[in-house]
Short mmCIF file of C-alpha atoms in Angstrom, two decimals:
data_model
loop_
_atom_site.label_atom_id
_atom_site.label_comp_id
_atom_site.label_asym_id
_atom_site.label_seq_id
_atom_site.Cartn_x
_atom_site.Cartn_y
_atom_site.Cartn_z
CA MET A 12 0.00 0.00 0.00
CA LYS A 13 1.57 3.30 -1.03
CA ARG A 14 1.57 6.13 1.45
CA ILE A 15 1.82 9.69 0.24
CA ARG A 16 3.61 12.18 2.45
CA TYR A 17 2.52 15.79 2.71
CA THR A 18 3.96 18.64 4.72
CA PHE A 19 0.85 20.72 3.89
CA SER A 20 2.57 24.07 3.52
CA ARG A 21 5.66 25.45 2.00
CA THR A 22 5.66 28.39 4.40
CA ALA A 23 4.41 27.03 7.71
CA VAL A 24 4.25 23.79 9.61
CA MET A 25 0.80 22.34 9.06
CA ALA A 26 -0.46 20.51 12.10
CA MET A 27 -2.06 17.68 10.22
CA LEU A 28 -1.85 13.98 9.56
CA ALA A 29 -0.23 12.96 6.30
CA ALA A 30 -2.76 11.74 3.79
CA ALA A 31 -3.09 7.99 3.55
CA MET A 32 -4.56 6.92 0.24
CA LEU A 33 -6.10 3.52 -0.40
CA ALA A 34 -4.33 3.35 -3.71
CA THR A 35 -1.39 1.04 -4.13
CA PRO A 36 0.12 -2.05 -2.53
CA SER A 37 3.78 -1.16 -2.90
CA CYS A 38 4.55 -0.37 0.74
CA SER A 39 3.72 -2.09 3.98
CA LYS A 40 3.64 1.22 5.87
CA PHE A 41 0.09 2.26 5.21
CA THR A 42 0.08 5.63 6.92
CA GLU A 43 2.71 8.15 7.91
CA LEU A 44 1.64 9.61 11.24
CA GLU A 45 4.73 11.78 11.53
CA PRO A 46 5.36 13.36 8.11
CA ILE A 47 8.38 15.58 7.58
CA ASN A 48 8.28 18.68 9.82
CA THR A 49 4.74 17.84 10.88
CA PRO A 50 3.58 16.89 14.41
CA SER A 51 1.32 13.93 14.91
CA GLU A 52 -2.40 13.87 14.28
CA ASN A 53 -3.11 13.94 18.00
CA SER A 54 -1.26 17.24 18.49
CA ALA A 55 -2.87 18.88 15.48
CA PHE A 56 -6.11 19.72 17.28
CA GLN A 57 -4.87 20.90 20.67
CA SER A 58 -5.20 24.64 20.05
CA ALA A 59 -7.28 27.01 17.96
CA SER A 60 -4.18 28.16 16.06
CA SER A 61 -3.08 24.65 15.14
CA ILE A 62 -6.61 23.80 14.00
CA GLU A 63 -6.61 26.82 11.71
CA LEU A 64 -3.26 25.69 10.28
CA ALA A 65 -4.70 22.22 9.74
CA MET A 66 -7.64 23.71 7.84
CA GLN A 67 -5.24 25.72 5.70
CA GLY A 68 -3.38 22.49 5.04
CA VAL A 69 -6.54 20.90 3.68
CA TYR A 70 -7.05 23.82 1.32
CA GLU A 71 -3.47 23.57 0.13
CA ALA A 72 -3.99 19.88 -0.53
CA ALA A 73 -6.95 20.85 -2.71
CA ALA A 74 -4.79 23.32 -4.60
CA VAL A 75 -1.32 21.87 -4.99
CA GLY A 76 -1.44 18.08 -4.76
CA SER A 77 1.42 16.00 -6.09
CA TYR A 78 2.52 14.20 -9.23
CA ASN A 79 3.07 10.47 -8.85
CA GLY A 80 3.32 10.98 -5.10
CA ASP A 81 6.01 13.66 -5.27
CA LYS A 82 4.74 16.90 -3.80
CA ALA A 83 7.76 18.73 -5.13
CA ALA A 84 6.33 17.96 -8.57
CA ALA A 85 3.00 19.60 -7.78
CA ARG A 86 0.73 20.12 -10.78
CA GLY A 87 -2.36 21.56 -9.21
CA TYR A 88 -4.10 18.29 -8.36
CA PRO A 89 -6.96 18.23 -7.93
CA PHE A 90 -8.57 21.70 -7.86
CA GLY A 91 -5.72 24.21 -8.14
CA ALA A 92 -5.59 23.62 -11.88
CA ALA A 93 -5.77 19.95 -12.86
CA ALA A 94 -9.53 19.44 -12.61
CA ILE A 95 -10.13 22.43 -14.90
CA GLU A 96 -7.51 21.27 -17.40
CA GLN A 97 -8.68 17.67 -17.49
CA ASP A 98 -12.34 18.67 -17.78
CA GLU A 99 -11.53 20.97 -20.70
CA MET A 100 -9.37 18.40 -22.47
CA ARG A 101 -12.16 15.83 -22.31
CA GLY A 102 -14.36 18.24 -24.27
CA GLU A 103 -14.04 19.82 -27.71
CA ASP A 104 -14.04 23.56 -26.99
CA MET A 105 -10.33 23.84 -26.22
CA LEU A 106 -7.52 22.57 -28.42
CA ASN A 107 -4.57 20.40 -27.39
CA VAL A 108 -1.67 22.14 -29.12
CA ALA A 109 1.16 19.80 -28.09
CA GLN A 110 1.34 16.23 -26.77
CA PHE A 111 1.07 17.22 -23.12
CA TYR A 112 -2.65 16.44 -22.84
CA ALA A 113 -2.91 14.06 -25.78
CA ILE A 114 -3.97 11.07 -23.69
CA THR A 115 -6.91 12.91 -22.15
CA TYR A 116 -7.76 14.81 -25.32
CA GLU A 117 -7.76 11.75 -27.54
CA GLY A 118 -9.27 9.33 -25.03
CA THR A 119 -6.36 6.89 -24.93
CA TYR A 120 -6.13 6.68 -21.16
CA THR A 121 -5.50 3.40 -19.39
CA PRO A 122 -5.58 2.31 -15.74
CA SER A 123 -1.94 3.44 -15.55
CA SER A 124 -1.94 6.73 -17.48
CA ALA A 125 -0.69 9.60 -15.37
CA ASN A 126 -3.40 12.25 -15.40
CA ASN A 127 -6.41 10.11 -14.57
CA VAL A 128 -4.41 8.15 -11.98
CA ASN A 129 -3.15 11.31 -10.30
CA MET A 130 -6.62 12.84 -10.32
CA TRP A 131 -8.00 9.75 -8.55
CA ASN A 132 -5.15 9.71 -6.05
CA GLY A 133 -5.25 13.45 -5.48
CA LEU A 134 -8.99 13.48 -4.94
CA TYR A 135 -8.89 10.64 -2.43
CA ALA A 136 -5.89 12.19 -0.69
CA LEU A 137 -7.93 15.37 -0.28
CA ILE A 138 -10.93 13.36 0.90
CA ASN A 139 -8.87 11.64 3.57
CA GLN A 140 -7.53 14.97 4.77
CA THR A 141 -11.06 16.31 5.07
CA ASN A 142 -11.97 13.23 7.09
CA VAL A 143 -9.00 13.67 9.42
CA LEU A 144 -9.95 17.32 9.89
CA ILE A 145 -13.57 16.42 10.64
CA LYS A 146 -12.56 13.83 13.22
CA GLY A 147 -10.11 16.25 14.81
CA VAL A 148 -12.43 19.25 15.11
CA GLN A 149 -15.24 17.10 16.45
CA GLY A 150 -12.93 16.04 19.25
CA ALA A 151 -11.64 19.57 19.77
CA GLY A 152 -15.16 20.91 19.99
CA ALA A 153 -16.18 18.26 22.50
CA ALA A 154 -13.05 18.95 24.60
CA GLY A 155 -13.57 22.70 24.66
CA VAL A 156 -10.44 23.52 22.64
CA ILE A 157 -12.71 25.50 20.34
CA THR A 158 -16.41 26.25 20.60
CA PRO A 159 -18.90 23.75 19.19
CA GLU A 160 -19.95 26.42 16.68
CA ALA A 161 -16.37 26.87 15.45
CA ALA A 162 -15.93 23.10 15.22
CA ALA A 163 -19.11 22.80 13.16
CA ALA A 164 -17.96 25.58 10.82
CA TYR A 165 -14.62 23.88 10.22
CA GLU A 166 -16.46 20.62 9.62
CA GLY A 167 -18.71 22.41 7.15
CA GLU A 168 -15.71 23.58 5.14
CA ALA A 169 -14.29 20.08 5.10
CA ARG A 170 -17.59 18.51 4.13
CA PHE A 171 -17.94 20.92 1.21
CA LEU A 172 -14.50 19.91 -0.08
CA ARG A 173 -15.32 16.24 0.48
CA ALA A 174 -18.50 16.59 -1.59
CA LEU A 175 -16.71 18.54 -4.31
CA ALA A 176 -14.03 15.86 -4.57
CA HIS A 177 -16.47 12.96 -4.72
CA HIS A 178 -18.48 14.69 -7.42
CA GLU A 179 -15.37 15.19 -9.54
CA LEU A 180 -14.75 11.46 -9.27
CA LEU A 181 -18.35 10.69 -10.23
CA ILE A 182 -18.26 12.67 -13.47
CA HIS A 183 -15.18 10.80 -14.68
CA VAL A 184 -15.47 7.28 -13.31
CA SER A 185 -19.25 6.75 -13.20
CA PHE A 186 -22.11 7.09 -15.65
CA PRO A 187 -24.39 10.11 -15.24
CA TYR A 188 -27.30 10.09 -12.84
CA ALA A 189 -29.71 10.09 -15.79
CA ASP A 190 -28.55 6.61 -16.79
CA GLY A 191 -30.80 4.36 -14.75
CA ASN A 192 -31.81 7.09 -12.28
CA GLY A 193 -28.55 6.72 -10.40
CA SER A 194 -28.53 2.93 -10.37
CA LYS A 195 -25.13 2.50 -12.08
CA PRO A 196 -21.92 1.96 -10.04
CA GLY A 197 -20.76 5.08 -8.23
CA VAL A 198 -17.46 5.66 -6.44
CA PRO A 199 -16.39 4.70 -2.91
CA TYR A 200 -17.69 7.51 -0.69
CA ARG A 201 -15.10 7.68 2.01
CA GLU A 202 -16.27 9.29 5.26
CA LYS A 203 -13.81 7.87 7.77
CA ALA A 204 -10.31 9.17 8.45
CA VAL A 205 -7.53 6.70 7.70
CA THR A 206 -5.15 6.96 10.66
CA SER A 207 -4.17 3.34 11.24
CA GLN A 208 -3.75 0.08 9.38
CA ALA A 209 -7.08 -1.05 10.82
CA ASP A 210 -8.68 1.93 9.10
CA VAL A 211 -7.02 0.91 5.85
CA THR A 212 -8.40 -2.60 6.19
CA GLU A 213 -11.84 -1.23 6.88
CA GLY A 214 -11.56 1.11 3.91
CA LEU A 215 -10.85 -1.79 1.61
CA SER A 216 -14.33 -3.08 2.34
CA VAL A 217 -15.97 0.05 0.94
CA GLY A 218 -17.16 -0.63 -2.59
CA ARG A 219 -18.50 1.65 -5.26
CA GLY A 220 -22.14 1.63 -4.23
CA THR A 221 -24.45 3.35 -6.69
CA VAL A 222 -24.38 6.80 -8.22
CA ALA A 223 -27.59 7.65 -6.35
CA GLU A 224 -26.08 6.60 -3.02
CA ALA A 225 -23.07 8.82 -3.63
CA TYR A 226 -25.27 11.78 -4.55
CA THR A 227 -27.32 11.30 -1.39
CA LYS A 228 -24.16 11.45 0.71
CA LEU A 229 -22.64 14.46 -0.98
CA LEU A 230 -25.91 16.38 -0.69
CA ALA A 231 -25.95 15.52 3.02
CA ASP A 232 -22.43 16.95 3.26
CA LEU A 233 -23.54 20.14 1.51
CA ASP A 234 -26.67 20.47 3.66
CA TYR A 235 -24.46 20.29 6.75
CA ALA A 236 -22.12 22.89 5.27
CA GLU A 237 -24.99 25.22 4.48
CA THR A 238 -26.37 24.94 8.00
CA ASN A 239 -23.07 25.53 9.80
CA LEU A 240 -21.08 27.92 7.64
CA PRO A 241 -21.22 31.73 7.86
CA ALA A 242 -23.01 33.70 5.17
CA THR A 243 -19.76 35.48 4.38
CA GLN A 244 -16.20 34.38 4.97
CA PRO A 245 -13.99 37.04 6.52
CA LYS A 246 -11.04 35.02 5.23
CA GLY A 247 -12.07 35.64 1.64
CA LEU A 248 -13.62 33.82 -1.29
CA SER A 249 -10.95 31.12 -1.16
CA ARG A 250 -12.66 29.79 1.96
CA VAL A 251 -15.99 28.01 1.76
CA SER A 252 -19.11 29.90 2.84
CA LYS A 253 -22.81 29.14 3.18
CA GLY A 254 -23.39 30.59 -0.29
CA ALA A 255 -20.80 28.25 -1.78
CA ALA A 256 -22.58 25.21 -0.33
CA ILE A 257 -25.90 26.36 -1.79
CA ALA A 258 -24.34 27.23 -5.13
CA LEU A 259 -22.73 23.82 -5.40
CA LYS A 260 -26.09 22.22 -4.66
CA THR A 261 -27.55 23.93 -7.73
CA ARG A 262 -24.86 22.15 -9.75
CA ILE A 263 -25.34 18.78 -8.06
CA LYS A 264 -29.12 18.82 -8.46
CA GLN A 265 -28.69 19.88 -12.08
CA HIS A 266 -26.66 16.72 -12.65
CA MET A 267 -29.51 14.78 -11.06
CA GLN A 268 -32.02 16.53 -13.33
CA ASP A 269 -33.81 17.57 -10.15
CA TRP A 270 -35.05 20.80 -11.69
CA ASP A 271 -37.34 21.68 -8.79
CA GLY A 272 -34.39 21.20 -6.47
CA VAL A 273 -32.19 23.49 -8.57
CA ILE A 274 -34.88 26.18 -8.48
CA ALA A 275 -35.34 25.83 -4.72
CA GLU A 276 -31.62 26.12 -4.00
CA GLY A 277 -31.25 29.01 -6.41
CA ALA A 278 -34.07 30.89 -4.70
CA LYS A 279 -31.91 31.05 -1.57
CA LEU A 280 -29.43 33.02 -3.68
CA GLY A 281 -32.01 35.36 -5.18
CA THR A 282 -32.70 33.71 -8.53
CA ASP A 283 -36.48 33.68 -8.01
CA LYS A 284 -36.72 37.47 -8.07
CA GLN A 285 -37.39 39.87 -10.94
CA PRO A 286 -34.77 42.53 -10.28
CA ALA A 287 -34.89 46.02 -11.70
CA THR A 288 -31.26 45.73 -12.79
CA HIS A 289 -29.28 42.63 -11.87
CA PHE A 290 -29.88 39.52 -9.78
CA THR A 291 -28.32 39.80 -6.32
CA SER A 292 -28.06 37.11 -3.68
CA PRO A 293 -29.39 37.89 -0.19
CA ILE A 294 -26.73 35.47 1.11
CA GLY A 295 -23.21 36.66 0.44
CA GLY A 296 -24.30 39.60 -1.68
CA TYR A 297 -23.29 37.89 -4.92
CA THR A 298 -24.02 39.72 -8.13
CA LEU A 299 -22.42 39.77 -11.57
CA THR A 300 -19.55 42.16 -12.04
CA ALA A 301 -20.07 44.86 -14.67
CA SER A 302 -17.40 43.35 -16.91
CA PRO A 303 -16.95 39.64 -17.63
CA GLU A 304 -13.22 40.23 -17.12
CA THR A 305 -13.35 41.33 -13.47
CA PRO A 306 -13.68 37.89 -11.80
CA PHE A 307 -10.30 37.06 -13.37
CA THR A 308 -8.46 40.37 -13.02
CA SER A 309 -9.67 40.81 -9.42
CA PHE A 310 -9.80 37.15 -8.54
CA LYS A 311 -9.14 37.69 -4.82
CA ASN A 312 -12.02 40.09 -4.28
CA ASN A 313 -15.06 40.52 -6.49
CA THR A 314 -18.83 40.20 -6.14
CA GLU A 315 -19.24 37.30 -8.54
CA SER A 316 -16.82 34.58 -7.45
CA VAL A 317 -18.56 32.36 -4.93
CA PHE A 318 -15.65 30.03 -4.23
CA SER A 319 -12.20 29.74 -5.76
CA VAL A 320 -9.11 27.73 -4.87
CA ALA A 321 -6.20 30.00 -4.00
CA ASN A 322 -2.84 29.80 -5.71
CA GLY A 323 0.15 31.89 -4.70
CA PRO A 324 3.73 32.53 -5.80
CA ASN A 325 5.05 29.82 -3.45
CA ALA A 326 2.18 27.35 -3.79
CA ASN A 327 0.73 26.70 -7.24
CA GLY A 328 0.53 24.08 -9.93
CA GLY A 329 3.97 24.97 -11.25
CA THR A 330 5.21 25.35 -14.79
CA ASN A 331 3.77 21.96 -15.72
CA GLY A 332 0.35 22.50 -14.22
CA ALA A 333 -0.66 26.06 -13.39
CA LEU A 334 -3.57 27.50 -15.36
CA PRO A 335 -1.69 30.48 -16.85
CA SER A 336 1.16 28.19 -17.90
CA MET A 337 -1.10 25.73 -19.67
CA PHE A 338 -3.74 28.04 -21.15
CA GLY A 339 -1.65 31.12 -21.97
CA PRO A 340 0.32 31.92 -25.16
CA ALA A 341 4.03 31.18 -25.33
CA ASP A 342 4.92 34.69 -26.45
CA LYS A 343 3.60 35.99 -23.12
CA GLY A 344 5.77 33.67 -21.07
CA ALA A 345 3.35 30.73 -20.80
CA ARG A 346 3.81 27.30 -22.33
CA GLY A 347 1.01 27.66 -24.86
CA LEU A 348 -0.15 24.06 -24.59
CA VAL A 349 -3.92 24.53 -24.73
CA ALA A 350 -5.63 26.98 -27.07
CA THR A 351 -9.25 27.79 -27.75
CA SER A 352 -10.64 25.54 -30.45
CA PRO A 353 -12.03 27.22 -33.56
CA LEU A 354 -15.03 24.91 -33.07
CA LEU A 355 -16.06 27.23 -30.24
CA TYR A 356 -14.39 30.46 -31.33
CA ASN A 357 -16.18 30.40 -34.72
CA ALA A 358 -19.50 29.07 -33.43
CA SER A 359 -22.48 30.95 -34.86
CA PHE A 360 -23.98 31.37 -31.39
CA TRP A 361 -20.90 33.32 -30.23
CA VAL A 362 -21.88 36.63 -31.77
CA GLU A 363 -19.58 39.30 -33.17
CA GLY A 364 -18.62 41.97 -30.65
CA ASP A 365 -18.99 39.75 -27.59
CA LEU A 366 -16.64 41.10 -24.89
CA ARG A 367 -15.69 37.58 -23.92
CA ARG A 368 -14.00 37.20 -27.29
CA THR A 369 -12.23 40.57 -27.13
CA LEU A 370 -11.33 40.60 -23.41
CA LEU A 371 -11.03 36.94 -22.48
CA GLN A 372 -9.29 35.64 -25.58
CA ILE A 373 -5.75 36.57 -26.61
CA ARG A 374 -4.06 35.88 -29.93
CA GLN A 375 -0.50 34.63 -29.97
CA VAL A 376 1.41 36.94 -32.32
CA ILE A 377 4.76 35.17 -32.48
CA GLY A 378 4.77 31.71 -33.99
CA GLU A 379 1.49 29.87 -34.44
CA LYS A 380 -1.25 32.46 -34.17
CA TYR A 381 -3.73 30.46 -32.15
CA SER A 382 -6.25 32.14 -29.88
CA PHE A 383 -5.65 31.41 -26.21
CA ASN A 384 -7.78 31.78 -23.13
CA ASN A 385 -7.05 35.08 -21.36
CA LYS A 386 -8.65 34.42 -17.97
CA TYR A 387 -5.38 33.49 -16.24
CA ARG A 388 -2.62 36.05 -16.78
CA ASP A 389 0.05 35.77 -14.12
CA TYR A 390 2.52 33.85 -16.26
CA VAL A 391 5.44 34.57 -13.91
CA ASN A 392 4.16 33.93 -10.38
CA LYS A 393 1.11 31.79 -11.31
CA THR A 394 -1.06 33.33 -8.61
CA ASP A 395 -4.37 33.20 -10.49
CA TYR A 396 -7.07 31.58 -8.37
CA ALA A 397 -8.80 28.55 -9.84
CA PRO A 398 -12.52 29.36 -10.16
CA ILE A 399 -14.70 26.61 -8.73
CA ILE A 400 -18.11 28.26 -8.90
CA ARG A 401 -19.28 31.76 -9.85
CA TYR A 402 -22.64 33.44 -9.50
CA ALA A 403 -22.89 33.35 -13.30
CA GLU A 404 -23.09 29.58 -13.06
CA VAL A 405 -25.80 29.74 -10.43
CA LEU A 406 -27.85 31.99 -12.73
CA LEU A 407 -27.44 29.69 -15.72
CA ASN A 408 -28.02 26.53 -13.69
CA VAL A 409 -31.32 27.93 -12.49
CA ALA A 410 -32.16 29.36 -15.92
CA GLU A 411 -31.95 25.88 -17.39
CA ALA A 412 -34.08 24.48 -14.57
CA TYR A 413 -36.81 27.08 -15.14
CA ALA A 414 -36.72 26.45 -18.89
CA ARG A 415 -36.99 22.70 -18.35
CA LYS A 416 -40.04 23.33 -16.16
CA GLY A 417 -41.64 25.64 -18.72
CA ASN A 418 -41.13 28.95 -16.92
CA ASN A 419 -39.51 30.67 -19.89
CA ALA A 420 -40.02 34.17 -18.50
CA GLN A 421 -37.80 33.64 -15.46
CA ALA A 422 -35.31 31.57 -17.43
CA PHE A 423 -35.02 34.39 -19.96
CA LEU A 424 -34.33 36.98 -17.25
CA LEU A 425 -31.55 34.85 -15.81
CA LEU A 426 -30.00 34.13 -19.20
CA ASN A 427 -30.03 37.78 -20.15
CA ASP A 428 -28.39 38.84 -16.91
CA VAL A 429 -25.33 36.81 -17.90
CA ARG A 430 -25.43 37.35 -21.64
CA ASN A 431 -26.23 41.05 -21.84
CA ARG A 432 -23.15 42.27 -19.98
CA SER A 433 -20.99 40.88 -22.79
CA VAL A 434 -23.10 41.09 -25.95
CA PRO A 435 -23.61 44.32 -27.97
CA ALA A 436 -27.04 45.89 -27.58
CA ASP A 437 -28.01 45.18 -31.17
CA LYS A 438 -27.38 41.45 -30.65
CA GLN A 439 -29.16 41.04 -27.34
CA PHE A 440 -32.30 38.93 -27.15
CA THR A 441 -35.46 40.99 -26.82
CA THR A 442 -37.73 37.95 -26.69
CA PRO A 443 -36.91 34.39 -25.71
CA PRO A 444 -35.27 32.46 -28.57
CA ALA A 445 -37.27 29.63 -30.10
CA ASP A 446 -35.15 27.06 -28.27
CA LEU A 447 -34.42 28.68 -24.94
CA ILE A 448 -32.77 25.60 -23.42
CA LEU A 449 -30.34 25.39 -26.32
CA ALA A 450 -29.51 29.08 -25.96
CA ILE A 451 -28.75 28.56 -22.27
CA LEU A 452 -26.52 25.57 -23.00
CA GLN A 453 -24.68 27.50 -25.69
CA GLU A 454 -24.23 30.42 -23.32
CA ARG A 455 -22.58 28.06 -20.84
CA ARG A 456 -19.98 27.07 -23.43
CA ILE A 457 -19.01 30.70 -24.01
CA GLU A 458 -19.21 31.93 -20.42
CA PHE A 459 -17.28 29.09 -18.81
CA THR A 460 -14.67 28.26 -21.43
CA GLY A 461 -11.37 27.66 -19.66
CA GLU A 462 -13.11 26.95 -16.33
CA GLY A 463 -13.57 23.21 -16.70
CA ARG A 464 -17.34 23.14 -17.13
CA ARG A 465 -17.49 21.60 -20.61
CA TRP A 466 -16.91 17.96 -19.64
CA PRO A 467 -19.46 18.02 -16.78
CA ASP A 468 -22.07 19.26 -19.27
CA ILE A 469 -21.16 16.59 -21.81
CA HIS A 470 -21.38 13.98 -19.07
CA ARG A 471 -24.73 15.00 -17.58
CA LEU A 472 -26.36 15.60 -20.99
CA ALA A 473 -24.97 12.55 -22.76
CA LEU A 474 -28.32 10.78 -22.98
CA ASP A 475 -30.52 13.85 -23.38
CA PRO A 476 -32.66 13.07 -26.47
CA VAL A 477 -32.58 16.69 -27.67
CA TYR A 478 -29.46 18.33 -26.28
CA GLY A 479 -27.15 15.42 -25.60
CA THR A 480 -23.93 14.55 -27.40
CA ASN A 481 -24.48 10.79 -26.99
CA GLY A 482 -20.80 10.47 -26.29
CA VAL A 483 -17.60 12.45 -26.71
CA PRO A 484 -17.73 14.92 -29.62
CA ALA A 485 -15.20 15.04 -32.44
CA LYS A 486 -12.27 17.41 -31.89
CA LEU A 487 -9.80 19.26 -34.03
CA LYS A 488 -6.11 18.46 -34.18
CA ILE A 489 -3.53 21.08 -34.97
CA GLY A 490 -2.63 19.19 -38.16
CA GLN A 491 -5.99 20.24 -39.57
CA MET A 492 -5.29 23.92 -38.97
CA LYS A 493 -3.30 26.70 -40.57
CA LEU A 494 -0.61 28.43 -38.52
CA ASP A 495 -1.38 32.00 -39.55
CA GLY A 496 -4.48 32.36 -37.36
CA SER A 497 -6.90 32.49 -40.27
CA ASP A 498 -8.82 29.55 -38.86
CA TYR A 499 -10.09 31.87 -36.13
CA ASN A 500 -12.73 33.60 -38.21
CA ASN A 501 -16.20 33.79 -36.76
CA VAL A 502 -17.48 35.94 -39.64
CA THR A 503 -16.64 33.52 -42.47
CA PRO A 504 -15.65 30.32 -40.63
CA PRO A 505 -13.30 27.98 -42.48
CA VAL A 506 -14.15 24.40 -43.31
CA PHE A 507 -11.66 22.02 -41.79
CA PRO A 508 -10.42 18.82 -43.44
CA ALA A 509 -12.76 15.93 -42.81
CA THR A 510 -9.91 13.66 -41.73
CA GLY A 511 -7.03 14.02 -39.34
CA GLY A 512 -8.96 15.04 -36.24
CA VAL A 513 -9.96 13.23 -33.08
CA VAL A 514 -12.91 11.08 -34.02
CA ALA A 515 -16.05 11.19 -31.88
CA TYR A 516 -16.93 8.09 -29.94
CA PRO A 517 -20.34 7.14 -28.58
CA TYR A 518 -21.61 6.91 -25.03
CA THR A 519 -21.49 3.12 -25.29
CA ASP A 520 -17.73 3.20 -25.93
CA PHE A 521 -15.84 2.22 -22.79
CA ARG A 522 -13.67 5.35 -23.13
CA PHE A 523 -16.56 7.53 -22.04
CA LEU A 524 -15.48 6.67 -18.48
CA TRP A 525 -12.07 6.74 -16.88
CA PRO A 526 -10.81 3.47 -15.40
CA ILE A 527 -10.15 2.88 -11.75
CA PRO A 528 -6.33 3.05 -11.46
CA ALA A 529 -4.39 -0.20 -11.71
CA ASP A 530 -2.71 0.33 -8.34
CA GLU A 531 -6.06 0.82 -6.68
CA ILE A 532 -7.59 -2.37 -8.01
CA ALA A 533 -4.40 -4.29 -7.21
CA ALA A 534 -4.70 -3.19 -3.57
CA ASN A 535 -8.46 -3.50 -3.31
CA PRO A 536 -10.02 -6.86 -4.28
CA LEU A 537 -13.53 -5.39 -4.02
CA LEU A 538 -12.84 -2.64 -6.54
CA ARG A 539 -10.99 -5.10 -8.74
CA GLU A 540 -14.35 -6.76 -9.34
CA GLN A 541 -15.95 -3.37 -9.98
CA GLN A 542 -13.57 -1.99 -12.61
CA ASN A 543 -15.26 -0.17 -15.47
CA GLU A 544 -15.89 -2.41 -18.44
CA GLY A 545 -13.32 -2.34 -21.23
CA TYR A 546 -10.31 -1.87 -18.96
CA LYS A 547 -7.99 -4.56 -17.67
#
């Protein structure tokens, strides 16, 4: 059984147990209770200050992660960068320029390929750290080290992160909720801290369960977070708040196609109103910024970002993982590995004059003149926060729910609140389009490009008889494109060669799902019997 060692901070000693992941059988030492420069688990929860450091350690685990178990080779697993990058590379709206993401982009992953394995390991490492934190603050609250209210708030933050991590696993390893109403195999929902070999043994008995069972548990985590977290976080938008828990529930219930549930959760954040100007949440005061650029230029403090994962100059995904490195142009100091695909850039629904094309796209002028995402701009220090959920998503989640339920008037108001800040007045909708649901789904592709929302939409809509992809869409390869930038032409879009791209594959193809990693199934006989079909 491999144990992964974390010190939790590059700038301070994190009073926290090292993460023990039920992943591989290569080492007989299942957990490391005394990681480098880190006191034991028991001492981590003996004071309010050490508990706060432990909580910070959990957030850093969400942001930085490790690569093949080496934290020095951090690549932003899972939520500092990697989840966004992997979710974009599984879709068709961004273009793999080099070979760096070829396995994900082309669907050639195996139980041993690095990115899907490290995502699995990083997510379960984070989950275990949330579980250790929960166990520790429960004890600290009971012992009077901190107040019961403070303990419950810390637990709420951890439960939010635990739910977020499990959902990321579900959208890659399991079929969508719509397939069999959640009856297909889910993922192991781990709720107990691994602090001893006995815990490891017990953990090996936890199987995949069903998708529905996993969704029930993660919604319970989010309900707890909502109940016990403050409406606003004095520590900033990189710490989980009540509004973040509610906002994430709109996403989760959307994946369940629980449209009434999406509407009910959204109403807590003000989406049931008919505002004179813009929608504003009574919890957290969320409202769209005047410019679509502001959540990314003022990522530490703006009215729209509900929750983001912090990166900093000394703790980020590094040259081989950070969002500005991967998504930015090489002539600006980035690596230029992922560009915007002309499939999206030239799409007829992305109208001329849209500010998101002029402000949030940037053309490389030296070398290949691809268009790159311009949301992440700190190419030197890589401090851009990773956006997890914005108020714009809440508005569009609820807009879709209203449209699905036939309330086109409210859906139209919500859609326009997002769309109209970016679209020229002469191209704004004055009446609902004939297919309002399609317009909302298209708006999501524009608004959230470069934020990792494309794959989750492909996944949840795969079987939708009207709006589904029925699998993974075809994608462009750079060999089909010209190097002079002329392929980026939304006025007279080019026609690309019919061959030479990444061929679409259907929902029934085993590649629609990621495999459970080989090391995991080698260590866990139960999961070995529950591997996704098509993988050995």
